[in-house]
């Protein structure tokens, strides 16, 4: 593929970005003009859907910052500056197909935040590079390669996530069950204090019955709130666990489909080679045995 060049207008001046040929699953841009260095662009999953590889991520530097750390002297910098910068940007579409951008951790190699002008320059360069990759004809191949690269780590994360949310759901359910007897006990204590107050009014009993911190009324209110809150939280955690499991199942299904497609392609190629060999043998036989 021909190298694609961009001219990006930024607060620091025009930046020229030239895309090199596809390197496995990434496009690396060489920067010139107001910025020097490289930008590494690869496919990635949608921020809200771990199993959908429909987004593009750009990292400052020559390597994928999510897998490797670029040396400080390899980080991009402004043409008139000495500080290298780290950071990344993700470009994806929302539910109605509008482009969305998320910017992550812009900082110098020493860990300092860039000035607003520099941050705007870095963001403009990263966004322009991701937009260019989104328009490439080989984007499907880039996204497929990124899915193959990230699936093992994502499956480990989703397994942990599903187990974590299931454990949280169980804890919330225990809290909800404990709230029932606690509420009954708090209500019974309040009525006991109320009967004492009726029999012998006393300021201390009035404080115990009033809605104030540490009072029996406050204990009743807390337990009334705790049960429904914990049941709602448990349902939410179950949904998180279900979603993590569904996304893991989706990733496994996609991996199986790729394996089946590769196997079918290999079988078809073997069959084509056999047929070509048989044809060649027939032609040779016809030529040598007229």
Short mmCIF file of N, CA and C in Angstrom, two decimals, residues 47-113:
data_model
loop_
_atom_site.label_atom_id
_atom_site.label_comp_id
_atom_site.label_asym_id
_atom_site.label_seq_id
_atom_site.Cartn_x
_atom_site.Cartn_y
_atom_site.Cartn_z
N UNK A 47 -15.08 0.68 23.80
CA UNK A 47 -14.98 0.89 25.26
C UNK A 47 -16.08 0.23 26.08
N UNK A 48 -17.28 0.10 25.50
CA UNK A 48 -18.39 -0.51 26.25
C UNK A 48 -18.63 -1.97 25.90
N UNK A 49 -17.87 -2.50 24.96
CA UNK A 49 -18.10 -3.88 24.51
C UNK A 49 -16.75 -4.56 24.30
N UNK A 50 -16.34 -5.36 25.27
CA UNK A 50 -15.02 -5.97 25.24
C UNK A 50 -14.87 -6.96 24.09
N UNK A 51 -15.96 -7.47 23.55
CA UNK A 51 -15.88 -8.48 22.49
C UNK A 51 -16.05 -7.89 21.10
N UNK A 52 -16.22 -6.59 20.98
CA UNK A 52 -16.44 -5.96 19.68
C UNK A 52 -15.22 -5.12 19.30
N UNK A 53 -14.47 -5.59 18.34
CA UNK A 53 -13.27 -4.88 17.90
C UNK A 53 -13.65 -3.96 16.74
N UNK A 54 -14.10 -2.76 17.11
CA UNK A 54 -14.58 -1.79 16.13
C UNK A 54 -13.92 -0.43 16.33
N UNK A 55 -12.96 -0.33 17.24
CA UNK A 55 -12.34 0.95 17.56
C UNK A 55 -10.88 0.95 17.11
N UNK A 56 -10.30 2.14 17.07
CA UNK A 56 -8.90 2.33 16.72
C UNK A 56 -8.23 3.14 17.82
N UNK A 57 -7.01 2.72 18.21
CA UNK A 57 -6.28 3.40 19.29
C UNK A 57 -4.92 3.86 18.77
N UNK A 58 -4.59 5.10 19.08
CA UNK A 58 -3.29 5.65 18.72
C UNK A 58 -2.50 5.92 19.98
N UNK A 59 -1.22 5.54 19.97
CA UNK A 59 -0.32 5.76 21.11
C UNK A 59 0.86 6.61 20.67
N UNK A 60 1.27 7.54 21.52
CA UNK A 60 2.45 8.34 21.24
C UNK A 60 3.68 7.45 21.40
N UNK A 61 4.45 7.33 20.34
CA UNK A 61 5.64 6.48 20.37
C UNK A 61 5.59 5.44 19.28
N UNK A 62 6.67 4.69 19.13
CA UNK A 62 6.76 3.71 18.04
C UNK A 62 6.14 2.36 18.36
N UNK A 63 5.65 2.16 19.59
CA UNK A 63 5.12 0.85 19.98
C UNK A 63 3.76 1.02 20.62
N UNK A 64 3.03 -0.09 20.73
CA UNK A 64 1.74 -0.12 21.41
C UNK A 64 1.97 0.07 22.91
N UNK A 65 1.58 1.22 23.44
CA UNK A 65 1.86 1.53 24.84
C UNK A 65 1.13 0.60 25.80
N UNK A 66 0.11 -0.12 25.32
CA UNK A 66 -0.61 -1.05 26.19
C UNK A 66 0.11 -2.39 26.30
N UNK A 67 1.13 -2.61 25.46
CA UNK A 67 1.89 -3.85 25.53
C UNK A 67 3.36 -3.64 25.85
N UNK A 68 3.89 -2.48 25.50
CA UNK A 68 5.31 -2.21 25.70
C UNK A 68 5.48 -0.73 26.03
N UNK A 69 6.57 -0.39 26.67
CA UNK A 69 6.86 0.99 27.02
C UNK A 69 7.99 1.50 26.15
N UNK A 70 7.72 2.57 25.43
CA UNK A 70 8.75 3.14 24.57
C UNK A 70 9.81 3.83 25.41
N UNK A 71 11.08 3.73 25.05
CA UNK A 71 12.12 4.48 25.76
C UNK A 71 11.84 5.97 25.71
N UNK A 72 12.28 6.68 26.73
CA UNK A 72 12.01 8.12 26.79
C UNK A 72 12.52 8.84 25.54
N UNK A 73 13.68 8.43 25.03
CA UNK A 73 14.24 9.14 23.88
C UNK A 73 13.52 8.80 22.57
N UNK A 74 12.59 7.84 22.61
CA UNK A 74 11.83 7.49 21.41
C UNK A 74 10.45 8.13 21.40
N UNK A 75 10.11 8.87 22.45
CA UNK A 75 8.79 9.48 22.54
C UNK A 75 8.71 10.73 21.66
N UNK A 76 7.54 10.98 21.07
CA UNK A 76 7.38 12.18 20.25
C UNK A 76 7.57 13.45 21.08
N UNK A 77 8.02 14.49 20.42
CA UNK A 77 8.22 15.78 21.08
C UNK A 77 7.97 16.89 20.09
N UNK A 78 7.70 18.09 20.61
CA UNK A 78 7.53 19.25 19.75
C UNK A 78 8.87 19.60 19.12
N UNK A 79 8.82 20.14 17.91
CA UNK A 79 10.06 20.45 17.19
C UNK A 79 10.93 21.42 17.98
N UNK A 80 10.32 22.31 18.74
CA UNK A 80 11.08 23.29 19.51
C UNK A 80 11.17 22.93 20.99
N UNK A 81 10.81 21.70 21.36
CA UNK A 81 10.85 21.29 22.76
C UNK A 81 11.78 20.12 22.97
N UNK A 82 12.05 19.83 24.22
CA UNK A 82 12.96 18.73 24.56
C UNK A 82 12.26 17.59 25.29
N UNK A 83 11.00 17.79 25.69
CA UNK A 83 10.27 16.77 26.46
C UNK A 83 9.55 15.80 25.53
N UNK A 84 9.73 14.50 25.80
CA UNK A 84 8.95 13.50 25.09
C UNK A 84 7.62 13.31 25.78
N UNK A 85 6.60 12.89 25.04
CA UNK A 85 5.25 12.77 25.60
C UNK A 85 4.68 11.38 25.42
N UNK A 86 3.99 10.93 26.48
CA UNK A 86 3.25 9.67 26.44
C UNK A 86 1.76 10.00 26.43
N UNK A 87 0.98 9.05 25.93
CA UNK A 87 -0.46 9.23 25.94
C UNK A 87 -1.09 8.42 24.82
N UNK A 88 -2.41 8.33 24.84
CA UNK A 88 -3.11 7.58 23.81
C UNK A 88 -4.50 8.15 23.61
N UNK A 89 -5.10 7.76 22.51
CA UNK A 89 -6.44 8.23 22.15
C UNK A 89 -7.17 7.09 21.47
N UNK A 90 -8.45 6.95 21.79
CA UNK A 90 -9.28 5.91 21.17
C UNK A 90 -10.40 6.56 20.39
N UNK A 91 -10.60 6.10 19.16
CA UNK A 91 -11.67 6.59 18.29
C UNK A 91 -12.64 5.45 18.04
N UNK A 92 -13.94 5.70 18.25
CA UNK A 92 -14.95 4.67 18.05
C UNK A 92 -16.26 5.37 17.71
N UNK A 93 -17.31 4.62 17.48
CA UNK A 93 -18.62 5.20 17.18
C UNK A 93 -19.59 4.87 18.30
N UNK A 94 -20.55 5.78 18.54
CA UNK A 94 -21.55 5.54 19.57
C UNK A 94 -22.69 4.70 18.99
N UNK A 95 -23.78 4.58 19.75
CA UNK A 95 -24.86 3.68 19.35
C UNK A 95 -25.56 4.13 18.07
N UNK A 96 -25.46 5.40 17.72
CA UNK A 96 -26.11 5.88 16.49
C UNK A 96 -25.09 6.15 15.38
N UNK A 97 -23.83 5.70 15.60
CA UNK A 97 -22.84 5.81 14.55
C UNK A 97 -22.04 7.09 14.53
N UNK A 98 -22.20 7.94 15.55
CA UNK A 98 -21.42 9.18 15.60
C UNK A 98 -20.03 8.90 16.17
N UNK A 99 -19.00 9.55 15.64
CA UNK A 99 -17.65 9.31 16.16
C UNK A 99 -17.49 9.85 17.58
N UNK A 100 -16.81 9.09 18.40
CA UNK A 100 -16.51 9.49 19.78
C UNK A 100 -15.01 9.34 19.99
N UNK A 101 -14.45 10.21 20.82
CA UNK A 101 -13.01 10.19 21.11
C UNK A 101 -12.80 10.13 22.62
N UNK A 102 -11.91 9.25 23.06
CA UNK A 102 -11.49 9.20 24.46
C UNK A 102 -9.98 9.39 24.50
N UNK A 103 -9.53 10.33 25.33
CA UNK A 103 -8.10 10.64 25.46
C UNK A 103 -7.62 10.13 26.81
N UNK A 104 -6.45 9.48 26.83
CA UNK A 104 -5.93 8.87 28.05
C UNK A 104 -4.53 9.39 28.38
N UNK A 105 -4.32 9.76 29.60
CA UNK A 105 -3.01 9.97 30.25
C UNK A 105 -1.96 10.67 29.39
N UNK A 106 -2.23 11.92 29.06
CA UNK A 106 -1.22 12.73 28.40
C UNK A 106 -0.24 13.25 29.45
N UNK A 107 1.05 12.94 29.29
CA UNK A 107 2.05 13.41 30.24
C UNK A 107 3.43 13.35 29.60
N UNK A 108 4.36 14.08 30.22
CA UNK A 108 5.74 14.03 29.75
C UNK A 108 6.40 12.75 30.22
N UNK A 109 7.57 12.46 29.71
CA UNK A 109 8.31 11.27 30.14
C UNK A 109 8.60 11.33 31.63
N UNK A 110 8.68 12.55 32.19
CA UNK A 110 8.94 12.71 33.63
C UNK A 110 7.67 12.66 34.45
N UNK A 111 6.51 12.50 33.81
CA UNK A 111 5.25 12.37 34.54
C UNK A 111 4.52 13.67 34.78
N UNK A 112 4.88 14.75 34.07
CA UNK A 112 4.22 16.04 34.25
C UNK A 112 3.14 16.23 33.19
N UNK A 113 2.08 16.96 33.55
CA UNK A 113 1.03 17.26 32.58
C UNK A 113 1.54 18.26 31.55
#
